[in-house]
Amino acid sequence: MISLPDFKEKQLLYIRAERGVFNKIKFQNDNIVFSKDDKIINRASCHKVFAVFVLGDITITSGLMKDGIKHGVSFFFLKDNFESYANFGATAEGHYLLRMRQYALSEKQELTMAKAIVGNKITNQCALLKERKLTKGMYKDMNEMFTTVEKADSHDSIRGIEGNASRRFFGEYFGSINWVRRAPRAKQDIPNFLMDIGYSMLFNCMDSLLRLYGFDTYKGFYHKLFFQRKSLACDIMEPFRSVIDKQILKAFNLGQIDEKDFKVAGGKYTIEFEKSRKYAELFMEAIMEHKEELYNFVQGLYRHVMNDGKHEFPEFKIGK
C-alpha cells in the first residue's frame, strides 16, 4: 500500500507518441524516460508519478514493466479516441483476507453500500446545481431522489433512481451548452466525447488505487458481476463523476473547448491527434486537484470492508 504523504507527491503523466518517428519509454536511474528517434524528449522521477497515459504507438522495455510495478506506477495505453486497450501496474493480489471479506459481503451489506454510493453521487450533483444557482424546483427534486434512494429495497430500484437523477442533472447542469442526452461511448457530440475521456481517466486512476490496496476490482457491490467489467472501479468512481462534469462545464465557459479541434468520422466525434494533450491535461488537472480525496475514499472503503462495525462507508463531497 501507498501512504497518503507519498500519494500527495504523485502526479499523472501524459505521453503523446508522434507519428512517423521511433517513440520509446524506458526506466533509467529511477526516471521514466521518453525519447523520439533515440533523442530524449523528457524524463520524470518514478517517485513522483502515479500513472502514465500513453497515446499512440510506442515501444516499451521489459525494464519499464519490471521497475514500473516495483515503484507502483501504472501505465495505460490508449487508442486515438482515448479508450484504453492495455495496461499494467502494481497490485497487491496476495491480500487474500481482504478478498475473502469482499467476496463474503451479504446481499444486505451490498445493498447498503450501493445506497451510500448512489446517494453520495446525487448529493454531489445537487451541490453542482446549487453552486450554479440553478432552478430551485430542480434542486428540490434531486434532494427527494436522494431520500428515495435511502428507502430503496433492491439494486434495480437504486439503478432506476440513479438513472432518473442523472438525466435530470445533465439536462439542467449542461443546458447552457445545448445538451441533448448522455450517450456513453456513442460520441455523438463534443460534450459526450469529452465525458468519455474524462470518465475513462478517472476510472483508470480509481482502478489503480483499488489494486494497490489488494481489491478484486472485478467484484463490485452496486455494478454486479459481468464478464471483463471491473465492477468495483465502476462503483467507486460514481461520486467522483461530478469532478469531471464540473471541469467540462468550466472548460466550455472559459472558451477552452474549440470545435475546430474535433472531427467527425463514421458518425462519431474524435479529436485531432495534435490537440489530444490539451484535453488530457484538462482532466488530469481536475483529478489531481482531488487526489487526496480519492486516496481517502479508497482507504475508507478498505477499512469499511475489513471492519464495517468500526468504520463507516466513506463519503466524498465535491464542495470540500
CSV table of C-alpha atoms in Angstrom, one decimal, residues 106-292:
chain,number,residue,atom,x,y,z
A,106,SER,CA,-24.0,-10.3,2.1
A,107,GLU,CA,-26.8,-9.0,-0.2
A,108,LYS,CA,-27.9,-6.7,2.6
A,109,GLN,CA,-24.4,-5.3,3.1
A,110,GLU,CA,-24.0,-4.7,-0.7
A,111,LEU,CA,-27.4,-3.0,-0.9
A,112,THR,CA,-26.5,-0.7,2.0
A,113,MET,CA,-23.2,0.2,0.3
A,114,ALA,CA,-25.0,0.7,-3.1
A,115,LYS,CA,-27.4,3.2,-1.4
A,116,ALA,CA,-24.4,5.0,0.1
A,117,ILE,CA,-22.5,5.3,-3.2
A,118,VAL,CA,-25.5,6.5,-5.3
A,119,GLY,CA,-26.7,8.8,-2.5
A,120,ASN,CA,-23.3,10.3,-2.5
A,121,LYS,CA,-23.4,10.8,-6.3
A,122,ILE,CA,-26.8,12.5,-6.1
A,123,THR,CA,-25.6,14.7,-3.3
A,124,ASN,CA,-22.7,15.9,-5.4
A,125,GLN,CA,-24.9,16.6,-8.4
A,126,CYS,CA,-27.1,18.7,-6.1
A,127,ALA,CA,-24.0,20.6,-4.9
A,128,LEU,CA,-23.1,21.4,-8.5
A,129,LEU,CA,-26.6,22.6,-9.2
A,130,LYS,CA,-26.7,24.7,-6.1
A,131,GLU,CA,-23.2,26.1,-7.0
A,132,ARG,CA,-24.6,27.4,-10.3
A,133,LYS,CA,-27.8,28.7,-8.7
A,134,LEU,CA,-30.0,26.7,-11.0
A,135,THR,CA,-33.7,26.0,-10.7
A,136,LYS,CA,-34.8,25.6,-7.1
A,137,GLY,CA,-37.5,23.2,-8.1
A,138,MET,CA,-34.9,21.0,-9.8
A,139,TYR,CA,-32.7,21.1,-6.7
A,140,LYS,CA,-35.7,20.1,-4.6
A,141,ASP,CA,-36.5,17.2,-6.9
A,142,MET,CA,-32.9,15.9,-6.7
A,143,ASN,CA,-33.0,16.0,-2.9
A,144,GLU,CA,-36.2,14.0,-3.0
A,145,MET,CA,-34.5,11.4,-5.1
A,146,PHE,CA,-31.7,11.2,-2.5
A,147,THR,CA,-34.3,10.4,0.1
A,148,THR,CA,-35.9,7.8,-2.2
A,149,VAL,CA,-32.5,6.0,-2.5
A,150,GLU,CA,-32.4,5.6,1.2
A,151,LYS,CA,-35.7,3.8,1.1
A,152,ALA,CA,-34.9,1.6,-1.9
A,153,ASP,CA,-35.2,-2.2,-1.3
A,154,SER,CA,-33.3,-3.5,-4.3
A,155,HIS,CA,-30.4,-2.8,-6.7
A,156,ASP,CA,-32.8,-2.4,-9.6
A,157,SER,CA,-34.7,0.3,-7.7
A,158,ILE,CA,-31.5,2.2,-7.0
A,159,ARG,CA,-30.4,2.0,-10.6
A,160,GLY,CA,-33.8,3.4,-11.7
A,161,ILE,CA,-33.4,6.3,-9.3
A,162,GLU,CA,-29.8,7.0,-10.3
A,163,GLY,CA,-30.7,7.0,-14.0
A,164,ASN,CA,-33.5,9.4,-13.5
A,165,ALA,CA,-31.4,11.7,-11.3
A,166,SER,CA,-28.6,11.7,-13.8
A,167,ARG,CA,-30.9,12.5,-16.7
A,168,ARG,CA,-32.4,15.5,-14.8
A,169,PHE,CA,-29.0,16.6,-13.7
A,170,PHE,CA,-27.3,16.6,-17.1
A,171,GLY,CA,-30.2,18.4,-18.8
A,172,GLU,CA,-30.2,21.2,-16.2
A,173,TYR,CA,-26.4,21.5,-15.5
A,174,PHE,CA,-25.3,21.4,-19.1
A,175,GLY,CA,-28.3,23.4,-20.5
A,176,SER,CA,-26.1,26.3,-21.5
A,177,ILE,CA,-24.0,24.1,-23.9
A,178,ASN,CA,-27.0,22.8,-25.8
A,179,TRP,CA,-27.1,19.4,-24.1
A,180,VAL,CA,-29.1,16.7,-25.8
A,181,ARG,CA,-28.6,13.5,-23.9
A,182,ARG,CA,-26.0,11.3,-22.3
A,183,ALA,CA,-24.9,8.6,-24.8
A,184,PRO,CA,-21.9,6.6,-23.3
A,185,ARG,CA,-19.3,5.6,-26.0
A,186,ALA,CA,-21.5,6.8,-28.8
A,187,LYS,CA,-19.5,10.1,-29.1
A,188,GLN,CA,-22.5,11.8,-30.8
A,189,ASP,CA,-21.3,15.2,-29.8
A,190,ILE,CA,-18.4,17.1,-28.2
A,191,PRO,CA,-19.7,17.0,-24.6
A,192,ASN,CA,-20.3,13.3,-24.7
A,193,PHE,CA,-16.9,12.7,-26.3
A,194,LEU,CA,-15.2,14.7,-23.5
A,195,MET,CA,-17.2,12.9,-20.8
A,196,ASP,CA,-16.0,9.6,-22.2
A,197,ILE,CA,-12.4,10.8,-22.0
A,198,GLY,CA,-12.7,12.3,-18.5
A,199,TYR,CA,-14.6,9.3,-17.0
A,200,SER,CA,-12.1,6.8,-18.6
A,201,MET,CA,-9.1,8.6,-17.0
A,202,LEU,CA,-10.9,8.8,-13.6
A,203,PHE,CA,-11.9,5.1,-13.9
A,204,ASN,CA,-8.2,4.1,-14.6
A,205,CYS,CA,-6.9,6.1,-11.6
A,206,MET,CA,-9.5,4.6,-9.3
A,207,ASP,CA,-8.8,1.1,-10.5
A,208,SER,CA,-5.1,1.6,-9.9
A,209,LEU,CA,-5.7,2.8,-6.3
A,210,LEU,CA,-8.0,-0.1,-5.6
A,211,ARG,CA,-5.5,-2.6,-6.9
A,212,LEU,CA,-2.7,-1.1,-4.7
A,213,TYR,CA,-4.9,-2.0,-1.7
A,214,GLY,CA,-5.5,-5.5,-3.0
A,215,PHE,CA,-9.1,-5.3,-4.0
A,216,ASP,CA,-10.5,-7.6,-6.7
A,217,THR,CA,-11.8,-4.8,-8.9
A,218,TYR,CA,-14.0,-7.2,-10.9
A,219,LYS,CA,-16.2,-7.8,-7.8
A,220,GLY,CA,-18.4,-4.8,-7.2
A,221,PHE,CA,-21.4,-4.3,-4.8
A,222,TYR,CA,-23.5,-2.0,-7.0
A,223,HIS,CA,-22.4,-2.9,-10.5
A,224,LYS,CA,-22.9,-6.7,-10.5
A,225,LEU,CA,-20.5,-9.3,-11.9
A,226,PHE,CA,-20.2,-9.0,-15.7
A,227,PHE,CA,-17.6,-10.6,-17.9
A,228,GLN,CA,-14.4,-8.5,-18.1
A,229,ARG,CA,-16.0,-5.5,-16.4
A,230,LYS,CA,-14.2,-4.0,-13.4
A,231,SER,CA,-17.4,-3.5,-11.4
A,232,LEU,CA,-15.8,-2.2,-8.2
A,233,ALA,CA,-13.9,0.5,-10.1
A,234,CYS,CA,-17.2,1.4,-11.7
A,235,ASP,CA,-18.9,1.6,-8.3
A,236,ILE,CA,-16.3,3.7,-6.6
A,237,MET,CA,-15.9,6.3,-9.3
A,238,GLU,CA,-19.7,7.2,-9.2
A,239,PRO,CA,-19.4,10.0,-6.6
A,240,PHE,CA,-16.3,11.4,-8.3
A,241,ARG,CA,-18.0,11.8,-11.7
A,242,SER,CA,-19.0,15.3,-10.6
A,243,VAL,CA,-15.3,16.3,-10.7
A,244,ILE,CA,-15.3,15.6,-14.5
A,245,ASP,CA,-18.7,17.2,-15.0
A,246,LYS,CA,-17.6,20.4,-13.3
A,247,GLN,CA,-14.4,20.5,-15.3
A,248,ILE,CA,-16.2,20.1,-18.6
A,249,LEU,CA,-18.6,23.0,-18.0
A,250,LYS,CA,-15.8,25.1,-16.7
A,251,ALA,CA,-13.8,24.5,-19.8
A,252,PHE,CA,-16.7,25.4,-22.0
A,253,ASN,CA,-17.4,28.6,-20.1
A,254,LEU,CA,-13.7,29.6,-20.3
A,255,GLY,CA,-13.6,29.1,-24.0
A,256,GLN,CA,-11.1,26.3,-23.7
A,257,ILE,CA,-13.1,23.9,-25.9
A,258,ASP,CA,-12.6,24.7,-29.6
A,259,GLU,CA,-14.9,22.9,-32.1
A,260,LYS,CA,-12.0,23.1,-34.7
A,261,ASP,CA,-10.0,20.6,-32.5
A,262,PHE,CA,-12.6,17.9,-33.3
A,263,LYS,CA,-13.7,16.0,-36.4
A,264,VAL,CA,-16.5,13.5,-37.2
A,265,ALA,CA,-15.7,10.1,-38.6
A,266,GLY,CA,-18.3,7.4,-39.0
A,267,GLY,CA,-20.9,9.4,-37.2
A,268,LYS,CA,-18.7,9.7,-34.1
A,269,TYR,CA,-16.7,12.7,-32.8
A,270,THR,CA,-13.0,12.3,-32.4
A,271,ILE,CA,-10.1,14.6,-31.7
A,272,GLU,CA,-7.2,15.8,-33.9
A,273,PHE,CA,-4.2,13.9,-32.8
A,274,GLU,CA,-2.1,17.1,-32.2
A,275,LYS,CA,-4.8,18.5,-29.9
A,276,SER,CA,-5.1,15.5,-27.6
A,277,ARG,CA,-2.6,16.7,-25.0
A,278,LYS,CA,-4.7,19.9,-24.3
A,279,TYR,CA,-7.8,17.9,-23.3
A,280,ALA,CA,-5.9,15.2,-21.5
A,281,GLU,CA,-4.3,17.8,-19.3
A,282,LEU,CA,-7.7,19.4,-18.5
A,283,PHE,CA,-8.9,16.2,-16.9
A,284,MET,CA,-5.6,15.2,-15.3
A,285,GLU,CA,-5.6,18.7,-13.6
A,286,ALA,CA,-9.1,18.1,-12.3
A,287,ILE,CA,-8.4,14.6,-11.0
A,288,MET,CA,-5.1,15.7,-9.3
A,289,GLU,CA,-6.9,18.5,-7.5
A,290,HIS,CA,-8.9,15.8,-5.7
A,291,LYS,CA,-6.2,13.2,-5.3
A,292,GLU,CA,-6.2,13.4,-1.5
